[in-house]
CSV table of C-alpha atoms in Angstrom, one decimal:
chain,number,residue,atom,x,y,z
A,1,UNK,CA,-10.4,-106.4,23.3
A,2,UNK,CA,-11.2,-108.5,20.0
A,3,UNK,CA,-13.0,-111.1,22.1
A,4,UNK,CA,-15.0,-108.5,23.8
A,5,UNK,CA,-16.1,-107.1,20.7
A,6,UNK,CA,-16.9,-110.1,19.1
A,7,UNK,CA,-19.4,-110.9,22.2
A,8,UNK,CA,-21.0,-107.4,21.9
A,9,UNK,CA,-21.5,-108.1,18.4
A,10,UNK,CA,-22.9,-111.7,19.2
A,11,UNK,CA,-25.5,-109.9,21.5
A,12,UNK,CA,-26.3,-107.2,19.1
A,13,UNK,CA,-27.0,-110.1,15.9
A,14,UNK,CA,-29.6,-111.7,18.3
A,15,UNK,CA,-31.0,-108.8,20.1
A,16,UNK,CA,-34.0,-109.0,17.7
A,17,UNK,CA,-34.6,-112.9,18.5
A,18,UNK,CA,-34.7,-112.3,22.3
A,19,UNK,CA,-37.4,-109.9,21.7
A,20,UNK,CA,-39.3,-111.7,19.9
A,21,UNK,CA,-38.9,-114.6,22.1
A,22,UNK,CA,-40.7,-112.4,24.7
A,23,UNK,CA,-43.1,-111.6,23.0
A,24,UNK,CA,-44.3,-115.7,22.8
A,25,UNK,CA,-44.7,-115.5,26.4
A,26,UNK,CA,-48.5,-114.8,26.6
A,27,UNK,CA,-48.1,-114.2,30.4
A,28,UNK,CA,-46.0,-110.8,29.9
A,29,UNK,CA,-48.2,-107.8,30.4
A,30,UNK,CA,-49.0,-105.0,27.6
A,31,UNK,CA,-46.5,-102.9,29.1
A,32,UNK,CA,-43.9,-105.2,28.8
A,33,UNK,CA,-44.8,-106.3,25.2
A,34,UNK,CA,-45.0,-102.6,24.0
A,35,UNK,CA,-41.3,-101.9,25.5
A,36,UNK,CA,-40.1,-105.0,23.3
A,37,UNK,CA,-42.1,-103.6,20.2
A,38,UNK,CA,-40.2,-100.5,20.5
A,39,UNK,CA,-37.0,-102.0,20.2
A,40,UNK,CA,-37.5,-103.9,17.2
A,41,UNK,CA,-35.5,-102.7,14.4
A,42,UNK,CA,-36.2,-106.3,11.8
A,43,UNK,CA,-38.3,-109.3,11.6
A,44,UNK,CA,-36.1,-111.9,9.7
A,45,UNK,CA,-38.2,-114.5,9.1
A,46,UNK,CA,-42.8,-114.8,8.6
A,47,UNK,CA,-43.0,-116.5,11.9
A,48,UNK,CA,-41.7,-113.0,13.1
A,49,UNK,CA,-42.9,-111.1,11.4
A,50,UNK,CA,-46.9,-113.2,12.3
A,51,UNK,CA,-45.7,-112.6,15.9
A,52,UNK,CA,-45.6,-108.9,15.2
A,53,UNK,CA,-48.6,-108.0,13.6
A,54,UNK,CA,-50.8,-110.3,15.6
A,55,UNK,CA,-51.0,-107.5,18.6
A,56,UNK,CA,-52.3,-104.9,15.2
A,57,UNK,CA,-55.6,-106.7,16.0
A,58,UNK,CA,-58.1,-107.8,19.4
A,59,UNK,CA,-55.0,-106.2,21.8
A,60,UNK,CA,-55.4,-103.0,24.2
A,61,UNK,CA,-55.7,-99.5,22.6
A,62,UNK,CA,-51.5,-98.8,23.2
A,63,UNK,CA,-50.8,-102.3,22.2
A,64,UNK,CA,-52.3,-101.8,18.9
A,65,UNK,CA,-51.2,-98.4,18.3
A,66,UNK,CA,-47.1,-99.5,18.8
A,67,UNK,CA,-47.6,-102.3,17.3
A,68,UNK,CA,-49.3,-99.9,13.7
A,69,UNK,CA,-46.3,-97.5,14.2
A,70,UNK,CA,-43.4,-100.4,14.6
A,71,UNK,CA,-45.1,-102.0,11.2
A,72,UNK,CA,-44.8,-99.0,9.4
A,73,UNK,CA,-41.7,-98.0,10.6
A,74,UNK,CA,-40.4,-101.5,9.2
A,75,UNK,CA,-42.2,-102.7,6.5
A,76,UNK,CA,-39.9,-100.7,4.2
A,77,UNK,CA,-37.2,-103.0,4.3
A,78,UNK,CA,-38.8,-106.4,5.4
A,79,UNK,CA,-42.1,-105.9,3.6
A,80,UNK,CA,-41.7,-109.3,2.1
A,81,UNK,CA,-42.5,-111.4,5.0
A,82,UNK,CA,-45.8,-110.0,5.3
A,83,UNK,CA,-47.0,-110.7,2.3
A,84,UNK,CA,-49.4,-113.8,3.5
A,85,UNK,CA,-52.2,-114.2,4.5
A,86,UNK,CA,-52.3,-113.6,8.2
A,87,UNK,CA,-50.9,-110.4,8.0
A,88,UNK,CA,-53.3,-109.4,5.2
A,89,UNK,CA,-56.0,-110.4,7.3
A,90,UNK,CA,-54.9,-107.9,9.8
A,91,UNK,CA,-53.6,-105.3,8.3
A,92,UNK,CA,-57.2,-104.7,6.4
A,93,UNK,CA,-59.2,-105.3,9.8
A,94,UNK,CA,-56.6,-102.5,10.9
A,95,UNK,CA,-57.8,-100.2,8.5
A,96,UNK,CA,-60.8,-99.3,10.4
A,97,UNK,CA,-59.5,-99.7,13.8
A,98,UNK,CA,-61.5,-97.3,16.4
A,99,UNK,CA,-58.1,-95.7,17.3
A,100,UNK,CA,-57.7,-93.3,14.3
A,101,UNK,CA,-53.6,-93.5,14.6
A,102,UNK,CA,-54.0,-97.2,13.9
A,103,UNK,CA,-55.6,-96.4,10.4
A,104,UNK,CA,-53.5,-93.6,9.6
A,105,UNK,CA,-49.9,-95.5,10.4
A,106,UNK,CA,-52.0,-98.6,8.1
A,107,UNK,CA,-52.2,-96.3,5.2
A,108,UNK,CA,-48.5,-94.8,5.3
A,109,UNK,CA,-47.2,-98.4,4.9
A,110,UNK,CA,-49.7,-98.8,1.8
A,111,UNK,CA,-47.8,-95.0,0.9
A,112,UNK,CA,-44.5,-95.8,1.8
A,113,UNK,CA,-44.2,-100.0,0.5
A,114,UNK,CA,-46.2,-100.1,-2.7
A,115,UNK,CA,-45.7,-104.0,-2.7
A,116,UNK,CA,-47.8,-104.3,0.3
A,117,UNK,CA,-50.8,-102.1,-1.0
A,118,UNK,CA,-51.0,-104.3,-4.3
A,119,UNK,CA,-51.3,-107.3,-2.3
A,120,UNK,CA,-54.0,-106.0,0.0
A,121,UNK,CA,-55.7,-103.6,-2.8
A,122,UNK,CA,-58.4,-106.0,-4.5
A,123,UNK,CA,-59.6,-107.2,-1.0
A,124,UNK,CA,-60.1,-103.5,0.3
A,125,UNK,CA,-61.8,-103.1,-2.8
A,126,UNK,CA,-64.0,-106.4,-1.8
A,127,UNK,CA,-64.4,-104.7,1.9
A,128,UNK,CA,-65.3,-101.7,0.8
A,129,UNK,CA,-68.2,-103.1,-1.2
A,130,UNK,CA,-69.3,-105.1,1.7
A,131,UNK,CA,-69.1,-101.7,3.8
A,132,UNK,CA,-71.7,-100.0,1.1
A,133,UNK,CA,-74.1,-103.0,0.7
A,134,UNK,CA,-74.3,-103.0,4.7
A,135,UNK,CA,-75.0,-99.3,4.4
A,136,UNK,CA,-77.4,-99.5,1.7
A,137,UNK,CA,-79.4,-101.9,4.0
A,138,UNK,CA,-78.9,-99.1,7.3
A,139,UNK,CA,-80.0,-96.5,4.5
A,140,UNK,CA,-83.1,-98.5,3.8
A,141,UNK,CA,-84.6,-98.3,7.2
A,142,UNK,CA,-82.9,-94.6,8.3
A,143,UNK,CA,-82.5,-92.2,5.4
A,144,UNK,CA,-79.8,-90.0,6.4
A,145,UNK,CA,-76.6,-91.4,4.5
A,146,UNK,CA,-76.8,-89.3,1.1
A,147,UNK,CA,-77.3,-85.7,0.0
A,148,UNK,CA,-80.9,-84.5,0.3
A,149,UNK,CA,-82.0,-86.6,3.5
A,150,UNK,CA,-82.3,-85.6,7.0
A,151,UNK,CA,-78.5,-86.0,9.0
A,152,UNK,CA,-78.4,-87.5,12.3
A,153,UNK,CA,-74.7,-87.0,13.5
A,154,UNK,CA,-75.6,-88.4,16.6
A,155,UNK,CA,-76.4,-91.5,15.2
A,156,UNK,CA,-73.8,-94.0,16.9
A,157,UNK,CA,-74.3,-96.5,14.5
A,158,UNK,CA,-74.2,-94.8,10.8
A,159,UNK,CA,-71.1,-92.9,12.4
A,160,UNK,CA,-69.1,-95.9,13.0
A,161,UNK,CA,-70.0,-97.2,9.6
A,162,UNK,CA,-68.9,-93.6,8.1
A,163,UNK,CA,-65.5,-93.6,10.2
A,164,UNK,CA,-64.7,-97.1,8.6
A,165,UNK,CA,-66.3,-96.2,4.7
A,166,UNK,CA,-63.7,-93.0,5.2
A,167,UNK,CA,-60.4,-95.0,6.2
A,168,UNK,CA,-61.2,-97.6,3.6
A,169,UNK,CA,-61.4,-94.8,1.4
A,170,UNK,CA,-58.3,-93.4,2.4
A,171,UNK,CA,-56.3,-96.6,2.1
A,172,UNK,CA,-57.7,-97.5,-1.2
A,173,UNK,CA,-56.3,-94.4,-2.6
A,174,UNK,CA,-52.4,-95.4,-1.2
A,175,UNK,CA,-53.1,-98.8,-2.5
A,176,UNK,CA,-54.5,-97.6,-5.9
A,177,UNK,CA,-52.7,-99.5,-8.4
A,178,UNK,CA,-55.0,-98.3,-11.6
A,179,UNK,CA,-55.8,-102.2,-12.0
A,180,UNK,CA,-59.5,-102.1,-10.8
A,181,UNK,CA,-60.6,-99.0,-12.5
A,182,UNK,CA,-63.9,-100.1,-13.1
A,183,UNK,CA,-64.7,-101.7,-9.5
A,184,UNK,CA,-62.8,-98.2,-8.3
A,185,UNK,CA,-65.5,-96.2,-10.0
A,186,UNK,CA,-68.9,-98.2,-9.6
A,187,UNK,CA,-67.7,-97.6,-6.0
A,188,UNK,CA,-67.4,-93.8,-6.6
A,189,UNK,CA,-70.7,-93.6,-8.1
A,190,UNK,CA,-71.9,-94.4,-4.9
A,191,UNK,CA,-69.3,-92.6,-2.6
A,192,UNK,CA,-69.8,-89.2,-4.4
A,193,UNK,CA,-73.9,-88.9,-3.0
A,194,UNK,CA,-72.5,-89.6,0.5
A,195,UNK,CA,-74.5,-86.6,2.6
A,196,UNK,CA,-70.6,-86.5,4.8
A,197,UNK,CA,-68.6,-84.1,3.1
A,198,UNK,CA,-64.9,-86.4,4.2
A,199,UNK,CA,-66.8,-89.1,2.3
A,200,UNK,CA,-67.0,-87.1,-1.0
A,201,UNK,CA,-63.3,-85.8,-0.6
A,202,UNK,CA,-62.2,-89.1,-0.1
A,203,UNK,CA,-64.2,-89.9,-3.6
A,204,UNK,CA,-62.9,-86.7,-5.6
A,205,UNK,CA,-59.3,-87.5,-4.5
A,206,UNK,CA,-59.8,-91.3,-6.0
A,207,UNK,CA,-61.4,-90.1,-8.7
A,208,UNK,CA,-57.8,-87.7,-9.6
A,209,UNK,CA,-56.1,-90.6,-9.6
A,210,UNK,CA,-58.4,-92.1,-12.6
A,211,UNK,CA,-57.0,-92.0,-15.7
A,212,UNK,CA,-60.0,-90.1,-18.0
A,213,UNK,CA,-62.4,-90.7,-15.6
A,214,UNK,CA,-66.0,-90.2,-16.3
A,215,UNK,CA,-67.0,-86.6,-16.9
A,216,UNK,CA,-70.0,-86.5,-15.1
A,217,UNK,CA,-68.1,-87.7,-12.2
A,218,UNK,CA,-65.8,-85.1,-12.7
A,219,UNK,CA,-68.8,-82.3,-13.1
A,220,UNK,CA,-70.2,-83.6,-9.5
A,221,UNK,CA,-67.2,-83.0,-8.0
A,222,UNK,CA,-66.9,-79.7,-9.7
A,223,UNK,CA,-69.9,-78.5,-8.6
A,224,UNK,CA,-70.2,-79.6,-4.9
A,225,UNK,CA,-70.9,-77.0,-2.7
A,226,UNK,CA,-67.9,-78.4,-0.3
A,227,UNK,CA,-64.5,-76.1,-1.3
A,228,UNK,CA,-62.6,-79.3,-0.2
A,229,UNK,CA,-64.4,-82.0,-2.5
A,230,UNK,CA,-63.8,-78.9,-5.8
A,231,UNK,CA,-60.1,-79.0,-4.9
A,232,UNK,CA,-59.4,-82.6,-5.4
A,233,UNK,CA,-60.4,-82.9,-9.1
A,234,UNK,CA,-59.1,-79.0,-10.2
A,235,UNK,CA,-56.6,-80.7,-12.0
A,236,UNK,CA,-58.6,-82.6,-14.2
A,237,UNK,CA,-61.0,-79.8,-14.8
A,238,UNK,CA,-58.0,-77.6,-16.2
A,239,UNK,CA,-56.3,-80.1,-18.0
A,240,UNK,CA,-60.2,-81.1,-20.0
A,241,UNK,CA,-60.2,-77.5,-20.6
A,242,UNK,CA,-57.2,-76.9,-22.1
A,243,UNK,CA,-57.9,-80.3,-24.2
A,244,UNK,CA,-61.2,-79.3,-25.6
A,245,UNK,CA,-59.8,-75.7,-26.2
């Protein structure tokens, strides 16, 4: 019995090694490779953990999704060996995957592993401008980003560039860190004109997080016309009220 145990054991200590070890073989099918995802329960070492996260990027739809949910389910415990620069590589070009369960199982590891979020916050930050100086130049030649123009929702182009500037948005504020307060806010002064009202909730939620942020920041959000955008800074309204009283 104590030698059939000890083999059990033996099999269950490298269970996680023969998976990964499968999923080197670049002839074994999605299928396959999403089965063997599913059973991880640690990566041990940064060569498994770069075996992992290299199917969060340029892999089928499923592929990318289990690979989003086996990341966040993990990264709790074995955060530190993707903290290089591979996985941060990936993990911010997951951010704005097409597949909206990929972005949203991104952010809950920036939620759930604040280590993680630090290390990839100044470089969303860095993205995120690049986002709005592309849109600035769509802007240009379209009109029908900010508040006051005509909208074309069925405008494939300034939609894709909307679902990203939202997601980017979204992960910023589980990254937020309160170290880049001032890149945070030039970005909000732009965010907060954005014609889509998601875009302006995303801004009034960052801007909650802000220690005394600007007032006429605040008063924009106050005043929007979208109940959703108001809701995010009613906090800071009441406690600026009480303050001045």
């Amino acid at each position: 019995m104590a030698d059939e145990f000890k083999i059990d054991c033996t099999k269950e200590e490298y269970s996680d090694f023969v998976v990964f070890d499968k999923l080197k073989n670049a002839c074994l099918d999605d299928f396959s490779k999403i089965f063997e995802i599913i059973k991880i329960r640690h990566v041990q070492s940064e060569i498994e953990a770069n075996i992992l996260i290299d199917f969060l990027t340029d892999c089928s739809n499923p592929l990318r999704e289990a690979c989003a949910f086996k990341l966040a389910e993990i990264c709790t415990n074995d955060y530190k060996y993707f903290l290089n620069d591979f996985s941060k590589q990936k993990i911010l070009k997951a951010v704005t995957d097409i597949n909206p369960n990929v972005s949203r199982a991104v952010c809950s590891i920036f939620s759930n592993v604040k280590e993680i979020g630090k290390y990839v916050e100044y470089d969303l930050i860095l993205m995120i401008n690049s986002l709005l100086n592309n849109i600035k130049i769509y802007e240009n030649k379209n009109n029908d980003f900010f508040i006051g123009n005509k909208r074309n929702t069925k405008n494939h182009a300034k939609n894709k560039k909307l679902f990203a500037l939202y997601w980017c948005l979204e992960a910023l504020f589980f990254c937020w860190s309160g170290k880049y307060n001032s890149e945070v806010l030039e970005i909000l002064y732009s965010t907060i004109n954005f014609n889509d009202f998601t875009i302006r909730e995303k801004t009034a939620q960052l801007l909650n997080r802000i220690d005394n942020p600007p007032c006429d920041l605040i008063q924009k959000a106050k005043d929007d016309q979208n109940f959703y955008v108001k809701i995010q800074v009613y906090d800071k309204m009441s406690l600026r009220l009480v303050k001045q009283e």
